[in-house]
PDB file of C-alpha atoms in Angstrom:
ATOM      1  CA  MET A 152      51.988 -24.701 -12.626  1.00  0.00           C
ATOM      2  CA  THR A 153      54.916 -22.520 -13.715  1.00  0.00           C
ATOM      3  CA  SER A 154      53.577 -19.571 -11.721  1.00  0.00           C
ATOM      4  CA  PHE A 155      53.341 -21.760  -8.622  1.00  0.00           C
ATOM      5  CA  ILE A 156      56.932 -22.961  -8.999  1.00  0.00           C
ATOM      6  CA  PHE A 157      58.121 -19.371  -9.358  1.00  0.00           C
ATOM      7  CA  ALA A 158      56.073 -18.443  -6.278  1.00  0.00           C
ATOM      8  CA  LEU A 159      57.559 -21.345  -4.307  1.00  0.00           C
ATOM      9  CA  LEU A 160      61.186 -20.647  -5.265  1.00  0.00           C
ATOM     10  CA  PRO A 161      61.501 -17.398  -3.240  1.00  0.00           C
ATOM     11  CA  VAL A 162      60.093 -19.242  -0.238  1.00  0.00           C
ATOM     12  CA  ILE A 163      62.671 -22.016  -0.600  1.00  0.00           C
ATOM     13  CA  ILE A 164      65.486 -19.486  -1.096  1.00  0.00           C
ATOM     14  CA  ILE A 165      64.569 -17.444   1.993  1.00  0.00           C
ATOM     15  CA  VAL A 166      64.172 -20.575   4.132  1.00  0.00           C
ATOM     16  CA  ALA A 167      67.567 -21.772   2.857  1.00  0.00           C
ATOM     17  CA  ILE A 168      69.124 -18.398   3.713  1.00  0.00           C
ATOM     18  CA  GLY A 169      67.779 -18.727   7.248  1.00  0.00           C
ATOM     19  CA  ARG A 170      69.303 -22.222   7.509  1.00  0.00           C
ATOM     20  CA  LEU A 171      72.653 -20.916   6.200  1.00  0.00           C
ATOM     21  CA  ILE A 172      72.710 -18.012   8.650  1.00  0.00           C
ATOM     22  CA  ALA A 173      71.976 -20.397  11.532  1.00  0.00           C
ATOM     23  CA  ALA A 174      74.558 -22.946  10.337  1.00  0.00           C
ATOM     24  CA  LYS A 175      77.243 -20.258  10.119  1.00  0.00           C
ATOM     25  CA  ASN A 176      76.154 -18.918  13.526  1.00  0.00           C
ATOM     26  CA  TRP A 177      75.956 -15.398  12.092  1.00  0.00           C
ATOM     27  CA  ILE A 178      72.962 -15.055  14.377  1.00  0.00           C
ATOM     28  CA  THR A 179      73.221 -16.939  17.652  1.00  0.00           C
ATOM     29  CA  PRO A 180      70.442 -19.242  18.903  1.00  0.00           C
ATOM     30  CA  GLU A 181      69.563 -16.542  21.445  1.00  0.00           C
ATOM     31  CA  GLY A 182      69.259 -14.046  18.585  1.00  0.00           C
ATOM     32  CA  TRP A 183      66.901 -16.336  16.674  1.00  0.00           C
ATOM     33  CA  ARG A 184      64.755 -16.771  19.770  1.00  0.00           C
ATOM     34  CA  ALA A 185      64.520 -12.979  20.022  1.00  0.00           C
ATOM     35  CA  ILE A 186      63.509 -12.739  16.353  1.00  0.00           C
ATOM     36  CA  GLU A 187      60.887 -15.450  16.802  1.00  0.00           C
ATOM     37  CA  ARG A 188      59.621 -13.709  19.927  1.00  0.00           C
ATOM     38  CA  ILE A 189      59.217 -10.296  18.297  1.00  0.00           C
ATOM     39  CA  SER A 190      57.471 -11.893  15.325  1.00  0.00           C
ATOM     40  CA  TYR A 191      55.187 -13.857  17.631  1.00  0.00           C
ATOM     41  CA  ILE A 192      54.153 -11.078  20.006  1.00  0.00           C
ATOM     42  CA  LEU A 193      54.223  -8.023  17.691  1.00  0.00           C
ATOM     43  CA  LEU A 194      54.800  -8.373  13.943  1.00  0.00           C
ATOM     44  CA  PHE A 195      52.458 -11.263  13.133  1.00  0.00           C
ATOM     45  CA  PRO A 196      49.670  -9.943  15.399  1.00  0.00           C
ATOM     46  CA  ALA A 197      49.960  -6.567  13.637  1.00  0.00           C
ATOM     47  CA  LEU A 198      49.531  -8.239  10.253  1.00  0.00           C
ATOM     48  CA  ILE A 199      46.533 -10.236  11.504  1.00  0.00           C
ATOM     49  CA  ILE A 200      44.797  -7.225  13.050  1.00  0.00           C
ATOM     50  CA  ARG A 201      45.223  -5.040   9.958  1.00  0.00           C
ATOM     51  CA  SER A 202      44.326  -7.727   7.425  1.00  0.00           C
ATOM     52  CA  LEU A 203      41.288  -8.944   9.341  1.00  0.00           C
ATOM     53  CA  GLY A 204      40.261  -5.391  10.179  1.00  0.00           C
ATOM     54  CA  ASN A 205      40.136  -4.547   6.478  1.00  0.00           C
ATOM     55  CA  ALA A 206      38.463  -7.821   5.476  1.00  0.00           C
ATOM     56  CA  PRO A 207      34.856  -7.517   4.244  1.00  0.00           C
ATOM     57  CA  PHE A 208      33.167  -9.729   6.834  1.00  0.00           C
ATOM     58  CA  ASP A 209      29.801  -9.446   5.086  1.00  0.00           C
ATOM     59  CA  THR A 210      31.161 -11.090   1.944  1.00  0.00           C
ATOM     60  CA  ALA A 211      34.098 -13.039   3.389  1.00  0.00           C
ATOM     61  CA  PRO A 212      34.267 -16.648   2.127  1.00  0.00           C
ATOM     62  CA  TRP A 213      33.592 -18.383   5.419  1.00  0.00           C
ATOM     63  CA  LYS A 214      33.292 -21.674   3.565  1.00  0.00           C
ATOM     64  CA  LEU A 215      37.098 -21.407   3.325  1.00  0.00           C
ATOM     65  CA  ALA A 216      37.385 -21.191   7.103  1.00  0.00           C
ATOM     66  CA  ALA A 217      34.855 -23.967   7.655  1.00  0.00           C
ATOM     67  CA  ALA A 218      36.621 -26.400   5.299  1.00  0.00           C
ATOM     68  CA  LEU A 219      39.985 -25.835   6.982  1.00  0.00           C
ATOM     69  CA  ILE A 220      38.589 -26.253  10.496  1.00  0.00           C
ATOM     70  CA  ILE A 221      36.853 -29.483   9.475  1.00  0.00           C
ATOM     71  CA  ALA A 222      40.144 -30.744   8.025  1.00  0.00           C
ATOM     72  CA  GLN A 223      41.992 -29.912  11.246  1.00  0.00           C
ATOM     73  CA  LEU A 224      39.402 -31.790  13.315  1.00  0.00           C
ATOM     74  CA  VAL A 225      39.710 -34.822  11.023  1.00  0.00           C
ATOM     75  CA  LEU A 226      43.522 -34.826  11.255  1.00  0.00           C
ATOM     76  CA  ALA A 227      43.360 -34.392  15.037  1.00  0.00           C
ATOM     77  CA  ALA A 228      41.131 -37.469  15.254  1.00  0.00           C
ATOM     78  CA  ILE A 229      43.564 -39.397  13.050  1.00  0.00           C
ATOM     79  CA  GLY A 230      46.376 -38.255  15.344  1.00  0.00           C
ATOM     80  CA  PHE A 231      44.594 -39.707  18.368  1.00  0.00           C
ATOM     81  CA  GLY A 232      44.537 -42.961  16.415  1.00  0.00           C
ATOM     82  CA  ALA A 233      48.332 -43.011  16.660  1.00  0.00           C
ATOM     83  CA  ARG A 234      47.801 -44.734  20.014  1.00  0.00           C
ATOM     84  CA  LEU A 235      47.226 -47.901  17.979  1.00  0.00           C
ATOM     85  CA  TRP A 236      50.765 -47.738  16.526  1.00  0.00           C
ATOM     86  CA  PRO A 237      52.833 -50.534  18.126  1.00  0.00           C
ATOM     87  CA  GLY A 238      55.060 -49.197  20.882  1.00  0.00           C
ATOM     88  CA  MET A 239      53.746 -45.627  20.572  1.00  0.00           C
ATOM     89  CA  GLU A 240      54.113 -43.731  23.843  1.00  0.00           C
ATOM     90  CA  ARG A 241      51.479 -41.204  24.880  1.00  0.00           C
ATOM     91  CA  PRO A 242      53.715 -38.085  24.660  1.00  0.00           C
ATOM     92  CA  ALA A 243      54.473 -39.059  21.055  1.00  0.00           C
ATOM     93  CA  VAL A 244      50.734 -39.135  20.320  1.00  0.00           C
ATOM     94  CA  GLY A 245      50.453 -35.547  21.547  1.00  0.00           C
ATOM     95  CA  SER A 246      53.290 -34.476  19.244  1.00  0.00           C
ATOM     96  CA  ILE A 247      51.630 -36.195  16.278  1.00  0.00           C
ATOM     97  CA  ILE A 248      48.300 -34.490  16.983  1.00  0.00           C
ATOM     98  CA  GLN A 249      50.059 -31.128  17.103  1.00  0.00           C
ATOM     99  CA  SER A 250      51.941 -31.815  13.866  1.00  0.00           C
ATOM    100  CA  ASN A 251      48.694 -32.812  12.164  1.00  0.00           C
ATOM    101  CA  VAL A 252      46.806 -29.600  12.963  1.00  0.00           C
ATOM    102  CA  ARG A 253      49.474 -26.892  12.887  1.00  0.00           C
ATOM    103  CA  TRP A 254      50.558 -25.116   9.700  1.00  0.00           C
ATOM    104  CA  ASN A 255      53.375 -22.797   8.641  1.00  0.00           C
ATOM    105  CA  THR A 256      51.426 -19.575   8.209  1.00  0.00           C
ATOM    106  CA  PHE A 257      54.435 -17.690   6.845  1.00  0.00           C
ATOM    107  CA  VAL A 258      54.818 -20.038   3.876  1.00  0.00           C
ATOM    108  CA  ALA A 259      51.082 -19.768   3.140  1.00  0.00           C
ATOM    109  CA  LEU A 260      51.171 -15.965   3.398  1.00  0.00           C
ATOM    110  CA  SER A 261      54.099 -15.797   0.999  1.00  0.00           C
ATOM    111  CA  LEU A 262      52.568 -18.139  -1.586  1.00  0.00           C
ATOM    112  CA  GLY A 263      49.120 -16.571  -1.312  1.00  0.00           C
ATOM    113  CA  SER A 264      50.389 -13.014  -1.772  1.00  0.00           C
ATOM    114  CA  ILE A 265      52.738 -13.876  -4.655  1.00  0.00           C
ATOM    115  CA  LEU A 266      50.115 -15.873  -6.568  1.00  0.00           C
ATOM    116  CA  PHE A 267      46.991 -13.819  -5.843  1.00  0.00           C
ATOM    117  CA  GLY A 268      48.197 -10.423  -4.614  1.00  0.00           C
ATOM    118  CA  ASP A 269      46.242  -8.527  -1.970  1.00  0.00           C
ATOM    119  CA  GLU A 270      43.239 -10.835  -2.382  1.00  0.00           C
ATOM    120  CA  GLY A 271      45.405 -13.853  -1.623  1.00  0.00           C
ATOM    121  CA  LEU A 272      46.947 -12.151   1.409  1.00  0.00           C
ATOM    122  CA  ALA A 273      43.491 -11.270   2.750  1.00  0.00           C
ATOM    123  CA  LEU A 274      42.187 -14.813   2.208  1.00  0.00           C
ATOM    124  CA  VAL A 275      45.189 -16.401   3.934  1.00  0.00           C
ATOM    125  CA  THR A 276      44.622 -14.034   6.849  1.00  0.00           C
ATOM    126  CA  ILE A 277      40.979 -15.137   7.062  1.00  0.00           C
ATOM    127  CA  ALA A 278      42.209 -18.731   6.998  1.00  0.00           C
ATOM    128  CA  ALA A 279      44.636 -17.844   9.788  1.00  0.00           C
ATOM    129  CA  ALA A 280      41.811 -16.403  11.893  1.00  0.00           C
ATOM    130  CA  ALA A 281      40.134 -19.804  11.687  1.00  0.00           C
ATOM    131  CA  MET A 282      43.107 -22.166  11.794  1.00  0.00           C
ATOM    132  CA  ILE A 283      45.280 -20.525  14.446  1.00  0.00           C
ATOM    133  CA  PRO A 284      42.759 -20.736  17.322  1.00  0.00           C
ATOM    134  CA  THR A 285      41.694 -24.224  16.208  1.00  0.00           C
ATOM    135  CA  ALA A 286      45.305 -25.422  15.968  1.00  0.00           C
ATOM    136  CA  ASN A 287      46.153 -23.999  19.387  1.00  0.00           C
ATOM    137  CA  VAL A 288      43.130 -25.542  21.105  1.00  0.00           C
ATOM    138  CA  LEU A 289      43.700 -28.960  19.524  1.00  0.00           C
ATOM    139  CA  SER A 290      47.477 -28.855  20.087  1.00  0.00           C
ATOM    140  CA  VAL A 291      47.347 -27.752  23.703  1.00  0.00           C
ATOM    141  CA  TYR A 292      44.690 -30.253  24.698  1.00  0.00           C
ATOM    142  CA  GLY A 293      46.204 -33.032  22.579  1.00  0.00           C
ATOM    143  CA  LEU A 294      49.586 -32.566  24.229  1.00  0.00           C
ATOM    144  CA  ILE A 295      48.239 -32.246  27.752  1.00  0.00           C
ATOM    145  CA  LEU A 296      45.869 -35.210  27.498  1.00  0.00           C
ATOM    146  CA  ASN A 297      48.728 -37.439  26.374  1.00  0.00           C
ATOM    147  CA  ALA A 298      51.514 -36.002  28.521  1.00  0.00           C
ATOM    148  CA  GLU A 299      53.124 -37.647  31.517  1.00  0.00           C
ATOM    149  CA  HIS A 300      53.333 -34.873  34.105  1.00  0.00           C
ATOM    150  CA  ALA A 301      54.818 -34.977  37.533  1.00  0.00           C
ATOM    151  CA  PRO A 302      52.263 -34.413  40.327  1.00  0.00           C
ATOM    152  CA  GLY A 303      51.333 -30.755  40.669  1.00  0.00           C
ATOM    153  CA  THR A 304      52.972 -29.670  37.408  1.00  0.00           C
ATOM    154  CA  LYS A 305      50.069 -30.037  34.968  1.00  0.00           C
ATOM    155  CA  PRO A 306      49.783 -26.883  32.783  1.00  0.00           C
ATOM    156  CA  ARG A 307      46.669 -24.736  32.573  1.00  0.00           C
ATOM    157  CA  PRO A 308      45.475 -25.008  28.969  1.00  0.00           C
ATOM    158  CA  PHE A 309      42.728 -22.357  29.165  1.00  0.00           C
ATOM    159  CA  ARG A 310      45.155 -19.754  30.481  1.00  0.00           C
ATOM    160  CA  ALA A 311      47.694 -20.646  27.776  1.00  0.00           C
ATOM    161  CA  LEU A 312      45.064 -20.165  25.091  1.00  0.00           C
ATOM    162  CA  MET A 313      43.661 -16.892  26.422  1.00  0.00           C
ATOM    163  CA  THR A 314      47.120 -15.291  26.617  1.00  0.00           C
ATOM    164  CA  ASN A 315      48.183 -16.377  23.118  1.00  0.00           C
ATOM    165  CA  PRO A 316      49.069 -13.178  21.151  1.00  0.00           C
ATOM    166  CA  LEU A 317      47.838 -14.647  17.861  1.00  0.00           C
ATOM    167  CA  ILE A 318      44.436 -15.556  19.265  1.00  0.00           C
ATOM    168  CA  ILE A 319      44.144 -12.110  20.854  1.00  0.00           C
ATOM    169  CA  ALA A 320      45.025 -10.534  17.478  1.00  0.00           C
ATOM    170  CA  CYS A 321      42.349 -12.633  15.727  1.00  0.00           C
ATOM    171  CA  VAL A 322      39.749 -11.420  18.234  1.00  0.00           C
ATOM    172  CA  ILE A 323      40.777  -7.763  17.870  1.00  0.00           C
ATOM    173  CA  GLY A 324      40.849  -7.951  14.069  1.00  0.00           C
ATOM    174  CA  GLY A 325      37.457  -9.644  14.007  1.00  0.00           C
ATOM    175  CA  ILE A 326      35.939  -6.967  16.240  1.00  0.00           C
ATOM    176  CA  VAL A 327      37.412  -4.185  14.084  1.00  0.00           C
ATOM    177  CA  ALA A 328      35.944  -5.714  10.924  1.00  0.00           C
ATOM    178  CA  ALA A 329      32.574  -6.577  12.455  1.00  0.00           C
ATOM    179  CA  THR A 330      32.108  -3.051  13.825  1.00  0.00           C
ATOM    180  CA  HIS A 331      33.432  -1.387  10.638  1.00  0.00           C
ATOM    181  CA  PHE A 332      35.815   0.642  12.773  1.00  0.00           C
ATOM    182  CA  GLN A 333      37.937   3.025  10.693  1.00  0.00           C
ATOM    183  CA  SER A 334      41.480   3.016  12.058  1.00  0.00           C
ATOM    184  CA  PRO A 335      43.260   6.378  12.102  1.00  0.00           C
ATOM    185  CA  LYS A 336      45.769   6.618   9.260  1.00  0.00           C
ATOM    186  CA  VAL A 337      48.714   6.775  11.674  1.00  0.00           C
ATOM    187  CA  LEU A 338      47.601   3.542  13.372  1.00  0.00           C
ATOM    188  CA  ASP A 339      46.884   1.822  10.056  1.00  0.00           C
ATOM    189  CA  ASP A 340      50.306   2.784   8.668  1.00  0.00           C
ATOM    190  CA  THR A 341      51.988   1.606  11.862  1.00  0.00           C
ATOM    191  CA  LEU A 342      50.319  -1.791  11.624  1.00  0.00           C
ATOM    192  CA  ARG A 343      51.135  -2.006   7.904  1.00  0.00           C
ATOM    193  CA  ILE A 344      54.843  -1.319   8.461  1.00  0.00           C
ATOM    194  CA  LEU A 345      55.040  -3.807  11.327  1.00  0.00           C
ATOM    195  CA  GLY A 346      53.191  -6.429   9.304  1.00  0.00           C
ATOM    196  CA  GLN A 347      55.536  -6.067   6.333  1.00  0.00           C
ATOM    197  CA  GLY A 348      58.360  -7.626   8.316  1.00  0.00           C
ATOM    198  CA  THR A 349      56.352 -10.692   9.243  1.00  0.00           C
ATOM    199  CA  ILE A 350      56.737 -12.921   6.196  1.00  0.00           C
ATOM    200  CA  ALA A 351      60.480 -12.446   5.639  1.00  0.00           C
ATOM    201  CA  LEU A 352      61.421 -12.886   9.299  1.00  0.00           C
ATOM    202  CA  GLY A 353      59.021 -15.812   9.629  1.00  0.00           C
ATOM    203  CA  LEU A 354      60.549 -17.654   6.674  1.00  0.00           C
ATOM    204  CA  LEU A 355      64.097 -16.955   7.863  1.00  0.00           C
ATOM    205  CA  SER A 356      63.197 -18.242  11.327  1.00  0.00           C
ATOM    206  CA  ALA A 357      61.578 -21.308   9.796  1.00  0.00           C
ATOM    207  CA  GLY A 358      64.819 -22.112   7.988  1.00  0.00           C
ATOM    208  CA  ALA A 359      66.902 -21.503  11.087  1.00  0.00           C
ATOM    209  CA  GLY A 360      64.605 -23.726  13.127  1.00  0.00           C
ATOM    210  CA  VAL A 361      64.951 -26.777  10.891  1.00  0.00           C
ATOM    211  CA  ASP A 362      67.159 -29.367  12.563  1.00  0.00           C
ATOM    212  CA  LEU A 363      68.861 -31.104   9.643  1.00  0.00           C
ATOM    213  CA  ALA A 364      70.279 -33.697  12.012  1.00  0.00           C
ATOM    214  CA  ALA A 365      66.682 -34.712  12.674  1.00  0.00           C
ATOM    215  CA  LEU A 366      66.454 -35.959   9.090  1.00  0.00           C
ATOM    216  CA  ARG A 367      69.110 -38.564   9.877  1.00  0.00           C
ATOM    217  CA  ARG A 368      67.266 -39.611  13.030  1.00  0.00           C
ATOM    218  CA  ALA A 369      63.900 -39.906  11.313  1.00  0.00           C
ATOM    219  CA  GLY A 370      62.555 -43.418  10.858  1.00  0.00           C
ATOM    220  CA  VAL A 371      59.484 -45.065   9.379  1.00  0.00           C
ATOM    221  CA  ARG A 372      57.201 -43.638  12.065  1.00  0.00           C
ATOM    222  CA  THR A 373      58.297 -40.064  11.385  1.00  0.00           C
ATOM    223  CA  PHE A 374      58.031 -40.323   7.598  1.00  0.00           C
ATOM    224  CA  THR A 375      54.631 -42.030   7.843  1.00  0.00           C
ATOM    225  CA  TRP A 376      53.102 -39.320  10.003  1.00  0.00           C
ATOM    226  CA  ALA A 377      54.833 -36.534   8.052  1.00  0.00           C
ATOM    227  CA  LEU A 378      53.219 -37.787   4.847  1.00  0.00           C
ATOM    228  CA  MET A 379      49.908 -38.231   6.657  1.00  0.00           C
ATOM    229  CA  ARG A 380      50.010 -34.555   7.584  1.00  0.00           C
ATOM    230  CA  LEU A 381      51.249 -33.263   4.202  1.00  0.00           C
ATOM    231  CA  LEU A 382      48.730 -35.269   2.164  1.00  0.00           C
ATOM    232  CA  GLY A 383      45.949 -35.868   4.670  1.00  0.00           C
ATOM    233  CA  LEU A 384      45.189 -32.250   5.617  1.00  0.00           C
ATOM    234  CA  PRO A 385      44.790 -31.000   2.008  1.00  0.00           C
ATOM    235  CA  ALA A 386      42.769 -34.105   1.109  1.00  0.00           C
ATOM    236  CA  ALA A 387      40.396 -33.581   4.042  1.00  0.00           C
ATOM    237  CA  ALA A 388      40.141 -29.840   3.344  1.00  0.00           C
ATOM    238  CA  LEU A 389      39.461 -30.437  -0.352  1.00  0.00           C
ATOM    239  CA  ALA A 390      36.731 -32.972   0.402  1.00  0.00           C
ATOM    240  CA  ALA A 391      35.098 -30.612   2.896  1.00  0.00           C
ATOM    241  CA  GLY A 392      35.482 -27.579   0.621  1.00  0.00           C
ATOM    242  CA  LEU A 393      33.922 -29.265  -2.404  1.00  0.00           C
ATOM    243  CA  ALA A 394      31.118 -30.679  -0.260  1.00  0.00           C
ATOM    244  CA  ILE A 395      30.078 -27.197   0.911  1.00  0.00           C
ATOM    245  CA  GLY A 396      30.499 -25.552  -2.496  1.00  0.00           C
ATOM    246  CA  LEU A 397      33.848 -23.771  -2.174  1.00  0.00           C
ATOM    247  CA  SER A 398      35.377 -22.737  -5.516  1.00  0.00           C
ATOM    248  CA  GLY A 399      37.628 -20.248  -7.288  1.00  0.00           C
ATOM    249  CA  THR A 400      40.397 -18.376  -5.532  1.00  0.00           C
ATOM    250  CA  PRO A 401      39.172 -19.291  -2.012  1.00  0.00           C
ATOM    251  CA  LEU A 402      39.468 -22.979  -2.948  1.00  0.00           C
ATOM    252  CA  ALA A 403      43.009 -22.436  -4.248  1.00  0.00           C
ATOM    253  CA  ILE A 404      43.990 -20.560  -1.074  1.00  0.00           C
ATOM    254  CA  MET A 405      42.456 -23.341   1.015  1.00  0.00           C
ATOM    255  CA  LEU A 406      44.686 -25.881  -0.749  1.00  0.00           C
ATOM    256  CA  ILE A 407      47.767 -23.737  -0.147  1.00  0.00           C
ATOM    257  CA  CYS A 408      47.007 -23.317   3.565  1.00  0.00           C
ATOM    258  CA  ALA A 409      46.347 -27.023   4.023  1.00  0.00           C
ATOM    259  CA  SER A 410      49.389 -28.154   2.015  1.00  0.00           C
ATOM    260  CA  VAL A 411      52.161 -26.193   3.761  1.00  0.00           C
ATOM    261  CA  PRO A 412      54.191 -28.074   6.397  1.00  0.00           C
ATOM    262  CA  THR A 413      53.594 -27.923  10.126  1.00  0.00           C
ATOM    263  CA  ALA A 414      54.757 -24.907  12.134  1.00  0.00           C
ATOM    264  CA  THR A 415      58.350 -24.827  13.371  1.00  0.00           C
ATOM    265  CA  ASN A 416      57.349 -23.544  16.813  1.00  0.00           C
ATOM    266  CA  GLY A 417      55.677 -26.868  17.575  1.00  0.00           C
ATOM    267  CA  TYR A 418      58.917 -28.173  19.091  1.00  0.00           C
ATOM    268  CA  ILE A 419      58.867 -25.511  21.818  1.00  0.00           C
ATOM    269  CA  LEU A 420      55.242 -26.155  22.721  1.00  0.00           C
ATOM    270  CA  ALA A 421      55.814 -29.914  22.791  1.00  0.00           C
ATOM    271  CA  ARG A 422      58.624 -29.469  25.314  1.00  0.00           C
ATOM    272  CA  GLN A 423      56.547 -27.101  27.453  1.00  0.00           C
ATOM    273  CA  LEU A 424      53.415 -29.255  27.559  1.00  0.00           C
ATOM    274  CA  GLY A 425      54.882 -32.731  27.955  1.00  0.00           C
ATOM    275  CA  GLY A 426      54.999 -33.914  24.365  1.00  0.00           C
ATOM    276  CA  ASP A 427      57.768 -35.862  22.648  1.00  0.00           C
ATOM    277  CA  GLY A 428      60.250 -33.087  21.787  1.00  0.00           C
ATOM    278  CA  PRO A 429      62.621 -35.145  19.588  1.00  0.00           C
ATOM    279  CA  LEU A 430      59.699 -36.537  17.572  1.00  0.00           C
ATOM    280  CA  SER A 431      58.321 -33.016  17.089  1.00  0.00           C
ATOM    281  CA  ALA A 432      61.739 -31.862  15.817  1.00  0.00           C
ATOM    282  CA  ASN A 433      61.904 -34.833  13.457  1.00  0.00           C
ATOM    283  CA  LEU A 434      58.399 -34.186  12.091  1.00  0.00           C
ATOM    284  CA  ILE A 435      59.140 -30.497  11.522  1.00  0.00           C
ATOM    285  CA  ALA A 436      62.381 -31.237   9.651  1.00  0.00           C
ATOM    286  CA  VAL A 437      60.928 -34.016   7.491  1.00  0.00           C
ATOM    287  CA  GLU A 438      57.759 -32.099   6.630  1.00  0.00           C
ATOM    288  CA  THR A 439      59.649 -28.930   5.749  1.00  0.00           C
ATOM    289  CA  VAL A 440      61.840 -30.847   3.284  1.00  0.00           C
ATOM    290  CA  LEU A 441      59.115 -33.102   1.865  1.00  0.00           C
ATOM    291  CA  ALA A 442      56.759 -30.132   1.390  1.00  0.00           C
ATOM    292  CA  MET A 443      59.057 -28.848  -1.353  1.00  0.00           C
ATOM    293  CA  ILE A 444      57.974 -31.963  -3.275  1.00  0.00           C
ATOM    294  CA  THR A 445      54.376 -32.416  -2.135  1.00  0.00           C
ATOM    295  CA  LEU A 446      53.363 -28.755  -2.573  1.00  0.00           C
ATOM    296  CA  PRO A 447      54.028 -28.687  -6.352  1.00  0.00           C
ATOM    297  CA  LEU A 448      52.483 -32.155  -6.751  1.00  0.00           C
ATOM    298  CA  ILE A 449      49.283 -31.107  -4.987  1.00  0.00           C
ATOM    299  CA  TRP A 450      49.127 -27.893  -7.019  1.00  0.00           C
ATOM    300  CA  PHE A 451      49.720 -29.776 -10.285  1.00  0.00           C
ATOM    301  CA  THR A 452      46.946 -32.221  -9.399  1.00  0.00           C
ATOM    302  CA  ALA A 453      44.595 -29.336  -8.540  1.00  0.00           C
ATOM    303  CA  ILE A 454      45.313 -27.670 -11.905  1.00  0.00           C
ATOM    304  CA  HIS A 455      44.832 -30.964 -13.766  1.00  0.00           C
ATOM    305  CA  PHE A 456      41.345 -31.358 -12.286  1.00  0.00           C
ATOM    306  CA  GLY A 457      40.479 -27.682 -12.735  1.00  0.00           C
ATOM    307  CA  LEU A 458      40.532 -26.868  -9.020  1.00  0.00           C
ATOM    308  CA  ALA A 459      43.179 -24.135  -9.135  1.00  0.00           C
TER     309      ALA A 459
END
């Protein structure tokens, strides 16, 4: 438990630094968008390609990937059930579905690498290869199916998915690993250097993207669905993982990946695809803050029952 707290503290500190920099306007909103963009289209894809390319596909714990995908499907189905909430508008349902299935990969990468070293980093990357495409498919379709679009303005979900840099990186990394392609040292070092900037910039951007004013706007609906996501995804993943025989470090990494809050870029996608933007902002802010409490609690419970 102590090691987890010490692993979580740097994450909290870096996220807080990002929030401070944004609050002081030392980096303008346009600057943060540029940082997020370069991380999204270059740095994070480089990390995914190199990590997946070096992953031993023959022995990779695909039960880890399967458990997380099952959990995402369960939480997506629960999100669709938000239609039964009194007064819930359809765009809000799309935002809830997205919140339920997305995850903050940068927090998971940081915790996984600090706690389990290179093995943890590799396992989180394998989890990312499974969760990122699943989250994007479920989010895009969940938002579009529940959006209220003007005639002739409905987005093209398939095109949005096929041009996603993270999905493209997952495909490239998977091909590299499956074919046992040996990258030239210059290329491997280039990807390594680019990837090293991913976690720090991602955590700083996550802090900058948290709208603290959203915490004051959040009501019962927001807190209910935030807790559903923070507790429901790890519970579903744990049930699925234990059912298919997942154990050891892969099980611990699975819990970490499922327990981190939703991704901060969900607000942008919600606005683009007809979701409820303010609700997405509220969910991101509440989950990011509450995760600092739920993450240690989930880890403590896992240790108590011998699961981590």
